[in-house]
Amino acid sequence: MNLKRLGVPAVIAVTAAIALSSCASNEGGAAPSESASTLSGNLVGAGASSQDAAQQSWIAGFQTANPDVTVDYDPSGSGAGRETFLEGASNFAGSDRAFKDEELAAGGFKKCAADSTIVELPLYISPIAVIFNVEGVDSLDLDAATVAGIFAGTITNWNDPAIAATNPDATLPDLAITPVHRSDDSGTTENFTEYLGAAAADVWTWEADGVWPLEGGEAAQGTSGLVDAVSNGNGTIGYADASRAGDLGTVSIKVGDEFVPYSPEAAAAIVDHSPFAEGRAEGDLAIDIDRTSEEAGVYPIVLVSYLIACGQYEDPANVDLVKGYLSYIASPEGQDTAAADAGSAPISDSLREKITAAIDSIK
Amino acid sequence: MTIQTTQAPETGVAIANSLTAGRLPKSAPWTILVAAIAVSAAVFAVVSFGSGSGYNWGGALFVGALLYIPAIWLFSTLVEGRRRAMDRLVTALVTGAFLLAMIPLVSLGITVVTLGAARFDADFFSMSMRNVTGEGGGIVHAIVGTLLMTGAAAVISIPIGLMTSIYLVEYGRGRLARGVTFLVDVMTGIPSIVAGLFAYSLFAIFLGPGTRTGIAGAVALSLLMIPVVVRSSEEMLRLVPNELREAAFALGVPKWLTIVKVVLPTSIAGITTGVMLSIARVIGETAPLLIAAGFTASVNYNLFDGRMQSLPVFVYTQYANQGNPPQAYLDRAWAAALTLILIVMALNLIARLVARFFAPKFGR
Amino acid sequence: MTSAPAPIKAKLRIGDLVFSRSAVFAGSMILVTLAAVAVFLIVQSIPAVVATTEDASILKTNFWDYVGPLVFGTVWAAALALLVALPISIGIALFISHYAPRRLASVLGYVVDLLAAVPSVVFGLWGIGVFAPALVDAYAWLNEYLGWIPLFSGTPSATGRTILTAALVLAVMVLPIMTAICREVFLQTPVLHEEAALALGATRWEMIRTAVLPFGRSGIISASVLGLGRALGETMAVAMVLSASPVITFQLLTSVNPNTIAANIALSFPEAYGLNVNVLIATGLILFVVTFAVNAFARWIVSRRKEFSGAN
């Protein structure tokens, strides 16, 4: 009697598993592939959660084209992704920042050949929108100093003259500003604070950090939590991946003499106008984003996320798979899927050339 | 305690029936409740008229119900005396506590059902998320994972938990028993996320870093489940009257048979409730599974190889890593939450039937 | 009958032996498991406790400054939650066991059990989307009229995502498990005791006070301990609902709230690497210790009341 009861959940689980095993209609099934891909095997990647939505669509596209391949991407976070890659537990990593020079010098990438360099590819570019929820206001023009003032807590009301000065046409209410920041450690926060520090150094005196540097203020978990907090509040302002801005009001940022709203093109443009980091190996395309650029039509608050692989793998078994996957991501098709599903900015053709060359060099 | 014939009516009001003397009429609580709500509604009407804001029905009802509590106490004290007034007050408070708790619970239920219904369709139960982006897709992989991992956790923890509680109640003497009681207490304090970290690190030691498997998730869950099973079963076993045990011993029944045939059946309803609660407790755990079992978009039947998706992790990842369009992800999250609750409801029903089938018949 | 009876010796039965041995084995398994968890936690924590900001980027100064506000937030939120949940859950349990009509009672009990199954993520979603926005006005009202009480002072939050909201969500989350245990114990009150009380002329409340509550006291305490354990360790719901900062404050209604240990682990772990992971595991150890201290305290109370235990 005792045993019977103990077994109930297990029996249910087994029965249900058997019953369910026949009906995952989109799984398995030798989908006849016209291209007769020769690639097969498992590819494991881990890293930045910001890339997750894009990775899902890349994986879907790549697996459809190569039915014998399974790609897993674990959005465990940039730091964990870099560490997993370093330890050799993943074939490639996704990271919101490139490896630092000293980390590269220390070396010890276990999946890579002994004297191999690593390949870092800026394949995921995403504009960060400054979003707000104020009734009757759909968009605002702000300069970097004002944005920094709002988030630093020195500008506390929507009818502040600093905001009114650049928005003569908007009807700004007498309402307290509630700035919302991310409560978790994130690449979005790091890029946003880096921008504030570079473009409004007088107001924003904190260093760029993945953890919000100020004490106090409204905090929310993850992009979704932040967007929810901004949309559920009144007089709230925050920053999030542009694809998630939805119906919320967004800020056009002052670059040079004009105000630029976020757009994929403007985000890709700032990457093209920024120099590559110096002293890097061939194929290491780390970028130093020029946050203070005054070029026309660039949007300076972007998050550039890298895909990181070995220049030369210790074990050649997975090389074709890695190259195939990265090539798919870099292809116009891959970039467009990500743009549709994740709202990222497709890379420009000039950047694609350099990336393709770097992928070809992997061995 | 209904006969009060000795007290002569001092007010001069004629008493129709001596049995109901000094008592509020049966309809009194309802009358007072309606009156209290009417008063509060009037006050709210004045306030909303004065401030020009909309009429707050919820607030009026709530304040009215609050007003009822002192009102019934006051009336009852005047008419029935202190003891009965206390009784009425507690009745009002207890019922009020129940209704108060129902507010968030009903709100939660309505939210889950209405938002979950959007994607509660055939596709949802016939597809996994493999190669699905944007709209569409389903939760077959998550259901399989949840059932397998929770099932494995139950297989590990119910025998251990039940035997431990039997040990504590029936055999436990001396230092070991005290130690185990103490450690079960400590175990209830293991934060779920720490259980996940532990299971992950344990399997990482043997199978290499970055290993995430279903069985690691099951181990993490059983760490959380065992103390709940022990605690609740122990409580129920202790409630079995000693007379039953002594009667069995007196008839020459061996101790183990006494436990299996007398003690366990007597407490089976409570133990089953405890076990179901422990399953309910772990089936919704997110944090440890996120760390120990990871997640995937494909179906995985093998507990010992590869990542495994589960329903709560599915809900979390759909919410946290929304793609485009976000609404599709949110709909999937809510529908999965609804599914999870329905699964637990089914398990619960089965357990109740089992308990009713095996439990000896009591008077109450 | 004339000769002295031989001393009765208990027969050693195989069944008894197997059963008692497996019971002891199960008990020992708990010892082993916990030892493993404890060793794991302590070994992982040692490097973190002595770390400074140079070793682990997550620390501003040293480990103890980091963990202080978190411990405060954890205990504060859980205490608030228990303060709300305990009387209500006893009330619900009494309602189901002694007040509601019998037929209705079993259905209600079932409904409450079900709610134990709502995953914490869903509480989080509900908290941030439905509950917190609904409380904004109430908080503004409390702040305006009761602002002179330090608890309600400060600028009320515009989103409602405060420590009080988190504590209320926690209270709702622990209600089902606490109610279920209380109810089960109340139902076990010997019918004879209850009837005896009623026969002596007790009102229903007096019967409950004299027969049901004393009988169920250890059950109530068990329920509180389980509820508190869950409230202390609850992760996702708090992480999603609470607007957290590394501060210590008693103000209930502002945007600036102390974080809890578990929520902080959930927030920081995904991006943690190197020694930061150890720091987070060490905070987990602290949580472990805090919960344990609370449990030990509750055990102590139960043991003091042992003289009145219904069955044995």
PDB file of N, CA and C in Angstrom, chain C residues 133-205:
ATOM      1  N   PRO C 133       1.018  47.701  -8.612  1.00  0.00           N
ATOM      2  CA  PRO C 133       0.306  48.902  -9.077  1.00  0.00           C
ATOM      3  C   PRO C 133      -0.962  49.183  -8.258  1.00  0.00           C
ATOM      4  N   ALA C 134      -1.626  48.100  -7.784  1.00  0.00           N
ATOM      5  CA  ALA C 134      -2.864  48.296  -7.019  1.00  0.00           C
ATOM      6  C   ALA C 134      -2.590  48.943  -5.666  1.00  0.00           C
ATOM      7  N   LEU C 135      -1.355  48.813  -5.167  1.00  0.00           N
ATOM      8  CA  LEU C 135      -1.054  49.322  -3.832  1.00  0.00           C
ATOM      9  C   LEU C 135      -0.560  50.765  -3.825  1.00  0.00           C
ATOM     10  N   VAL C 136      -0.251  51.302  -5.030  1.00  0.00           N
ATOM     11  CA  VAL C 136       0.363  52.633  -5.072  1.00  0.00           C
ATOM     12  C   VAL C 136      -0.492  53.667  -4.336  1.00  0.00           C
ATOM     13  N   ASP C 137      -1.811  53.646  -4.614  1.00  0.00           N
ATOM     14  CA  ASP C 137      -2.687  54.636  -3.991  1.00  0.00           C
ATOM     15  C   ASP C 137      -2.766  54.448  -2.483  1.00  0.00           C
ATOM     16  N   ALA C 138      -2.878  53.173  -2.065  1.00  0.00           N
ATOM     17  CA  ALA C 138      -2.946  52.885  -0.639  1.00  0.00           C
ATOM     18  C   ALA C 138      -1.684  53.391   0.067  1.00  0.00           C
ATOM     19  N   TYR C 139      -0.532  53.200  -0.580  1.00  0.00           N
ATOM     20  CA  TYR C 139       0.723  53.647   0.023  1.00  0.00           C
ATOM     21  C   TYR C 139       0.752  55.169   0.127  1.00  0.00           C
ATOM     22  N   ALA C 140       0.290  55.834  -0.927  1.00  0.00           N
ATOM     23  CA  ALA C 140       0.280  57.295  -0.900  1.00  0.00           C
ATOM     24  C   ALA C 140      -0.615  57.776   0.248  1.00  0.00           C
ATOM     25  N   TRP C 141      -1.752  57.082   0.446  1.00  0.00           N
ATOM     26  CA  TRP C 141      -2.688  57.444   1.515  1.00  0.00           C
ATOM     27  C   TRP C 141      -2.029  57.239   2.889  1.00  0.00           C
ATOM     28  N   LEU C 142      -1.417  56.065   3.058  1.00  0.00           N
ATOM     29  CA  LEU C 142      -0.740  55.765   4.326  1.00  0.00           C
ATOM     30  C   LEU C 142       0.322  56.813   4.619  1.00  0.00           C
ATOM     31  N   ASN C 143       1.071  57.164   3.579  1.00  0.00           N
ATOM     32  CA  ASN C 143       2.160  58.107   3.749  1.00  0.00           C
ATOM     33  C   ASN C 143       1.635  59.484   4.126  1.00  0.00           C
ATOM     34  N   GLU C 144       0.477  59.856   3.539  1.00  0.00           N
ATOM     35  CA  GLU C 144      -0.053  61.190   3.785  1.00  0.00           C
ATOM     36  C   GLU C 144      -0.593  61.320   5.209  1.00  0.00           C
ATOM     37  N   TYR C 145      -1.350  60.284   5.639  1.00  0.00           N
ATOM     38  CA  TYR C 145      -2.023  60.429   6.928  1.00  0.00           C
ATOM     39  C   TYR C 145      -1.267  59.807   8.094  1.00  0.00           C
ATOM     40  N   LEU C 146      -0.449  58.790   7.805  1.00  0.00           N
ATOM     41  CA  LEU C 146       0.285  58.138   8.890  1.00  0.00           C
ATOM     42  C   LEU C 146       1.785  58.349   8.743  1.00  0.00           C
ATOM     43  N   GLY C 147       2.160  59.336   7.932  1.00  0.00           N
ATOM     44  CA  GLY C 147       3.574  59.577   7.664  1.00  0.00           C
ATOM     45  C   GLY C 147       4.388  59.908   8.898  1.00  0.00           C
ATOM     46  N   TRP C 148       3.692  60.334   9.979  1.00  0.00           N
ATOM     47  CA  TRP C 148       4.422  60.667  11.199  1.00  0.00           C
ATOM     48  C   TRP C 148       4.972  59.426  11.869  1.00  0.00           C
ATOM     49  N   ILE C 149       4.428  58.255  11.533  1.00  0.00           N
ATOM     50  CA  ILE C 149       5.039  57.025  12.024  1.00  0.00           C
ATOM     51  C   ILE C 149       6.266  56.754  11.160  1.00  0.00           C
ATOM     52  N   PRO C 150       7.434  56.554  11.772  1.00  0.00           N
ATOM     53  CA  PRO C 150       8.651  56.415  10.960  1.00  0.00           C
ATOM     54  C   PRO C 150       8.536  55.334   9.880  1.00  0.00           C
ATOM     55  N   LEU C 151       7.789  54.264  10.171  1.00  0.00           N
ATOM     56  CA  LEU C 151       7.675  53.178   9.203  1.00  0.00           C
ATOM     57  C   LEU C 151       7.097  53.656   7.881  1.00  0.00           C
ATOM     58  N   PHE C 152       6.180  54.629   7.960  1.00  0.00           N
ATOM     59  CA  PHE C 152       5.471  55.047   6.751  1.00  0.00           C
ATOM     60  C   PHE C 152       6.015  56.358   6.184  1.00  0.00           C
ATOM     61  N   SER C 153       7.144  56.835   6.687  1.00  0.00           N
ATOM     62  CA  SER C 153       7.657  58.125   6.236  1.00  0.00           C
ATOM     63  C   SER C 153       8.408  57.973   4.919  1.00  0.00           C
ATOM     64  N   GLY C 154       8.916  59.095   4.422  1.00  0.00           N
ATOM     65  CA  GLY C 154       9.663  59.081   3.173  1.00  0.00           C
ATOM     66  C   GLY C 154       8.769  59.368   1.985  1.00  0.00           C
ATOM     67  N   THR C 155       9.370  59.327   0.776  1.00  0.00           N
ATOM     68  CA  THR C 155       8.601  59.549  -0.438  1.00  0.00           C
ATOM     69  C   THR C 155       7.997  58.225  -0.882  1.00  0.00           C
ATOM     70  N   PRO C 156       6.671  58.145  -0.980  1.00  0.00           N
ATOM     71  CA  PRO C 156       6.099  56.859  -1.369  1.00  0.00           C
ATOM     72  C   PRO C 156       6.471  56.490  -2.805  1.00  0.00           C
ATOM     73  N   SER C 157       6.647  55.203  -3.035  1.00  0.00           N
ATOM     74  CA  SER C 157       7.076  54.722  -4.341  1.00  0.00           C
ATOM     75  C   SER C 157       6.006  54.965  -5.403  1.00  0.00           C
ATOM     76  N   ALA C 158       6.448  55.303  -6.625  1.00  0.00           N
ATOM     77  CA  ALA C 158       5.504  55.541  -7.714  1.00  0.00           C
ATOM     78  C   ALA C 158       5.121  54.236  -8.407  1.00  0.00           C
ATOM     79  N   THR C 159       5.810  53.148  -8.078  1.00  0.00           N
ATOM     80  CA  THR C 159       5.504  51.880  -8.729  1.00  0.00           C
ATOM     81  C   THR C 159       4.952  50.850  -7.754  1.00  0.00           C
ATOM     82  N   GLY C 160       5.008  51.149  -6.447  1.00  0.00           N
ATOM     83  CA  GLY C 160       4.485  50.216  -5.445  1.00  0.00           C
ATOM     84  C   GLY C 160       5.398  49.041  -5.175  1.00  0.00           C
ATOM     85  N   ARG C 161       6.618  49.033  -5.740  1.00  0.00           N
ATOM     86  CA  ARG C 161       7.469  47.861  -5.582  1.00  0.00           C
ATOM     87  C   ARG C 161       8.350  48.015  -4.339  1.00  0.00           C
ATOM     88  N   THR C 162       7.733  48.027  -3.157  1.00  0.00           N
ATOM     89  CA  THR C 162       8.472  48.277  -1.932  1.00  0.00           C
ATOM     90  C   THR C 162       8.628  47.007  -1.119  1.00  0.00           C
ATOM     91  N   ILE C 163       9.321  47.130   0.003  1.00  0.00           N
ATOM     92  CA  ILE C 163       9.553  45.962   0.845  1.00  0.00           C
ATOM     93  C   ILE C 163       8.231  45.477   1.440  1.00  0.00           C
ATOM     94  N   LEU C 164       7.297  46.398   1.659  1.00  0.00           N
ATOM     95  CA  LEU C 164       6.003  45.988   2.203  1.00  0.00           C
ATOM     96  C   LEU C 164       5.258  45.124   1.178  1.00  0.00           C
ATOM     97  N   THR C 165       5.327  45.540  -0.095  1.00  0.00           N
ATOM     98  CA  THR C 165       4.705  44.724  -1.147  1.00  0.00           C
ATOM     99  C   THR C 165       5.349  43.349  -1.187  1.00  0.00           C
ATOM    100  N   ALA C 166       6.677  43.324  -1.146  1.00  0.00           N
ATOM    101  CA  ALA C 166       7.383  42.046  -1.186  1.00  0.00           C
ATOM    102  C   ALA C 166       6.961  41.175  -0.006  1.00  0.00           C
ATOM    103  N   ALA C 167       6.856  41.802   1.189  1.00  0.00           N
ATOM    104  CA  ALA C 167       6.472  41.042   2.374  1.00  0.00           C
ATOM    105  C   ALA C 167       5.045  40.520   2.238  1.00  0.00           C
ATOM    106  N   LEU C 168       4.161  41.334   1.662  1.00  0.00           N
ATOM    107  CA  LEU C 168       2.782  40.880   1.477  1.00  0.00           C
ATOM    108  C   LEU C 168       2.723  39.727   0.478  1.00  0.00           C
ATOM    109  N   VAL C 169       3.508  39.836  -0.598  1.00  0.00           N
ATOM    110  CA  VAL C 169       3.555  38.728  -1.560  1.00  0.00           C
ATOM    111  C   VAL C 169       4.083  37.474  -0.873  1.00  0.00           C
ATOM    112  N   LEU C 170       5.126  37.656  -0.069  1.00  0.00           N
ATOM    113  CA  LEU C 170       5.662  36.513   0.687  1.00  0.00           C
ATOM    114  C   LEU C 170       4.591  35.927   1.599  1.00  0.00           C
ATOM    115  N   ALA C 171       3.831  36.797   2.249  1.00  0.00           N
ATOM    116  CA  ALA C 171       2.786  36.324   3.152  1.00  0.00           C
ATOM    117  C   ALA C 171       1.778  35.486   2.381  1.00  0.00           C
ATOM    118  N   VAL C 172       1.377  35.967   1.207  1.00  0.00           N
ATOM    119  CA  VAL C 172       0.434  35.192   0.398  1.00  0.00           C
ATOM    120  C   VAL C 172       1.058  33.852   0.012  1.00  0.00           C
ATOM    121  N   MET C 173       2.359  33.855  -0.264  1.00  0.00           N
ATOM    122  CA  MET C 173       3.020  32.629  -0.695  1.00  0.00           C
ATOM    123  C   MET C 173       3.111  31.590   0.417  1.00  0.00           C
ATOM    124  N   VAL C 174       3.309  32.053   1.656  1.00  0.00           N
ATOM    125  CA  VAL C 174       3.475  31.074   2.733  1.00  0.00           C
ATOM    126  C   VAL C 174       2.136  30.692   3.362  1.00  0.00           C
ATOM    127  N   LEU C 175       1.091  31.457   3.041  1.00  0.00           N
ATOM    128  CA  LEU C 175      -0.230  31.143   3.606  1.00  0.00           C
ATOM    129  C   LEU C 175      -0.652  29.691   3.372  1.00  0.00           C
ATOM    130  N   PRO C 176      -0.605  29.199   2.134  1.00  0.00           N
ATOM    131  CA  PRO C 176      -1.141  27.856   1.902  1.00  0.00           C
ATOM    132  C   PRO C 176      -0.452  26.795   2.753  1.00  0.00           C
ATOM    133  N   ILE C 177       0.862  26.819   2.811  1.00  0.00           N
ATOM    134  CA  ILE C 177       1.571  25.757   3.517  1.00  0.00           C
ATOM    135  C   ILE C 177       1.296  25.856   5.023  1.00  0.00           C
ATOM    136  N   MET C 178       1.235  27.104   5.532  1.00  0.00           N
ATOM    137  CA  MET C 178       0.960  27.267   6.966  1.00  0.00           C
ATOM    138  C   MET C 178      -0.474  26.853   7.282  1.00  0.00           C
ATOM    139  N   THR C 179      -1.392  27.290   6.421  1.00  0.00           N
ATOM    140  CA  THR C 179      -2.794  26.946   6.644  1.00  0.00           C
ATOM    141  C   THR C 179      -3.000  25.440   6.621  1.00  0.00           C
ATOM    142  N   ALA C 180      -2.371  24.776   5.657  1.00  0.00           N
ATOM    143  CA  ALA C 180      -2.587  23.339   5.507  1.00  0.00           C
ATOM    144  C   ALA C 180      -2.158  22.598   6.768  1.00  0.00           C
ATOM    145  N   ILE C 181      -1.016  22.973   7.316  1.00  0.00           N
ATOM    146  CA  ILE C 181      -0.535  22.265   8.507  1.00  0.00           C
ATOM    147  C   ILE C 181      -1.420  22.571   9.712  1.00  0.00           C
ATOM    148  N   CYS C 182      -1.730  23.852   9.912  1.00  0.00           N
ATOM    149  CA  CYS C 182      -2.601  24.228  11.034  1.00  0.00           C
ATOM    150  C   CYS C 182      -3.930  23.492  10.935  1.00  0.00           C
ATOM    151  N   ARG C 183      -4.502  23.475   9.737  1.00  0.00           N
ATOM    152  CA  ARG C 183      -5.808  22.860   9.550  1.00  0.00           C
ATOM    153  C   ARG C 183      -5.754  21.387   9.904  1.00  0.00           C
ATOM    154  N   GLU C 184      -4.721  20.729   9.399  1.00  0.00           N
ATOM    155  CA  GLU C 184      -4.589  19.289   9.631  1.00  0.00           C
ATOM    156  C   GLU C 184      -4.498  19.000  11.130  1.00  0.00           C
ATOM    157  N   VAL C 185      -3.757  19.845  11.840  1.00  0.00           N
ATOM    158  CA  VAL C 185      -3.603  19.628  13.282  1.00  0.00           C
ATOM    159  C   VAL C 185      -4.905  19.938  14.020  1.00  0.00           C
ATOM    160  N   PHE C 186      -5.562  21.025  13.621  1.00  0.00           N
ATOM    161  CA  PHE C 186      -6.828  21.383  14.287  1.00  0.00           C
ATOM    162  C   PHE C 186      -7.852  20.266  14.110  1.00  0.00           C
ATOM    163  N   LEU C 187      -7.830  19.654  12.928  1.00  0.00           N
ATOM    164  CA  LEU C 187      -8.799  18.593  12.667  1.00  0.00           C
ATOM    165  C   LEU C 187      -8.520  17.360  13.524  1.00  0.00           C
ATOM    166  N   GLN C 188      -7.264  17.231  13.984  1.00  0.00           N
ATOM    167  CA  GLN C 188      -6.919  16.058  14.786  1.00  0.00           C
ATOM    168  C   GLN C 188      -7.294  16.211  16.249  1.00  0.00           C
ATOM    169  N   THR C 189      -7.787  17.397  16.646  1.00  0.00           N
ATOM    170  CA  THR C 189      -8.181  17.577  18.044  1.00  0.00           C
ATOM    171  C   THR C 189      -9.183  16.483  18.424  1.00  0.00           C
ATOM    172  N   PRO C 190      -8.946  15.781  19.546  1.00  0.00           N
ATOM    173  CA  PRO C 190      -9.876  14.731  19.927  1.00  0.00           C
ATOM    174  C   PRO C 190     -11.292  15.283  20.057  1.00  0.00           C
ATOM    175  N   VAL C 191     -12.223  14.621  19.397  1.00  0.00           N
ATOM    176  CA  VAL C 191     -13.602  15.098  19.413  1.00  0.00           C
ATOM    177  C   VAL C 191     -14.126  15.148  20.843  1.00  0.00           C
ATOM    178  N   LEU C 192     -13.673  14.199  21.667  1.00  0.00           N
ATOM    179  CA  LEU C 192     -14.137  14.156  23.058  1.00  0.00           C
ATOM    180  C   LEU C 192     -13.791  15.431  23.811  1.00  0.00           C
ATOM    181  N   HIS C 193     -12.566  15.937  23.573  1.00  0.00           N
ATOM    182  CA  HIS C 193     -12.173  17.191  24.241  1.00  0.00           C
ATOM    183  C   HIS C 193     -13.130  18.309  23.850  1.00  0.00           C
ATOM    184  N   GLU C 194     -13.380  18.403  22.532  1.00  0.00           N
ATOM    185  CA  GLU C 194     -14.235  19.477  22.054  1.00  0.00           C
ATOM    186  C   GLU C 194     -15.634  19.355  22.647  1.00  0.00           C
ATOM    187  N   GLU C 195     -16.161  18.133  22.621  1.00  0.00           N
ATOM    188  CA  GLU C 195     -17.521  17.940  23.105  1.00  0.00           C
ATOM    189  C   GLU C 195     -17.597  18.191  24.607  1.00  0.00           C
ATOM    190  N   ALA C 196     -16.522  17.808  25.301  1.00  0.00           N
ATOM    191  CA  ALA C 196     -16.501  18.043  26.745  1.00  0.00           C
ATOM    192  C   ALA C 196     -16.575  19.535  27.032  1.00  0.00           C
ATOM    193  N   ALA C 197     -15.784  20.310  26.262  1.00  0.00           N
ATOM    194  CA  ALA C 197     -15.783  21.753  26.469  1.00  0.00           C
ATOM    195  C   ALA C 197     -17.173  22.333  26.211  1.00  0.00           C
ATOM    196  N   LEU C 198     -17.781  21.896  25.098  1.00  0.00           N
ATOM    197  CA  LEU C 198     -19.104  22.410  24.771  1.00  0.00           C
ATOM    198  C   LEU C 198     -20.116  22.020  25.842  1.00  0.00           C
ATOM    199  N   ALA C 199     -19.976  20.785  26.348  1.00  0.00           N
ATOM    200  CA  ALA C 199     -20.923  20.306  27.343  1.00  0.00           C
ATOM    201  C   ALA C 199     -20.817  21.098  28.638  1.00  0.00           C
ATOM    202  N   LEU C 200     -19.639  21.649  28.890  1.00  0.00           N
ATOM    203  CA  LEU C 200     -19.465  22.457  30.100  1.00  0.00           C
ATOM    204  C   LEU C 200     -19.999  23.871  29.904  1.00  0.00           C
ATOM    205  N   GLY C 201     -20.549  24.132  28.734  1.00  0.00           N
ATOM    206  CA  GLY C 201     -21.156  25.432  28.518  1.00  0.00           C
ATOM    207  C   GLY C 201     -20.264  26.422  27.810  1.00  0.00           C
ATOM    208  N   ALA C 202     -19.165  25.959  27.225  1.00  0.00           N
ATOM    209  CA  ALA C 202     -18.275  26.881  26.527  1.00  0.00           C
ATOM    210  C   ALA C 202     -18.913  27.332  25.218  1.00  0.00           C
ATOM    211  N   THR C 203     -18.657  28.578  24.855  1.00  0.00           N
ATOM    212  CA  THR C 203     -19.044  29.011  23.519  1.00  0.00           C
ATOM    213  C   THR C 203     -18.045  28.391  22.543  1.00  0.00           C
ATOM    214  N   ARG C 204     -18.318  28.578  21.242  1.00  0.00           N
ATOM    215  CA  ARG C 204     -17.424  27.965  20.254  1.00  0.00           C
ATOM    216  C   ARG C 204     -15.987  28.490  20.406  1.00  0.00           C
ATOM    217  N   TRP C 205     -15.870  29.787  20.638  1.00  0.00           N
ATOM    218  CA  TRP C 205     -14.535  30.372  20.792  1.00  0.00           C
ATOM    219  C   TRP C 205     -13.840  29.809  22.032  1.00  0.00           C
TER     220      TRP C 205
END
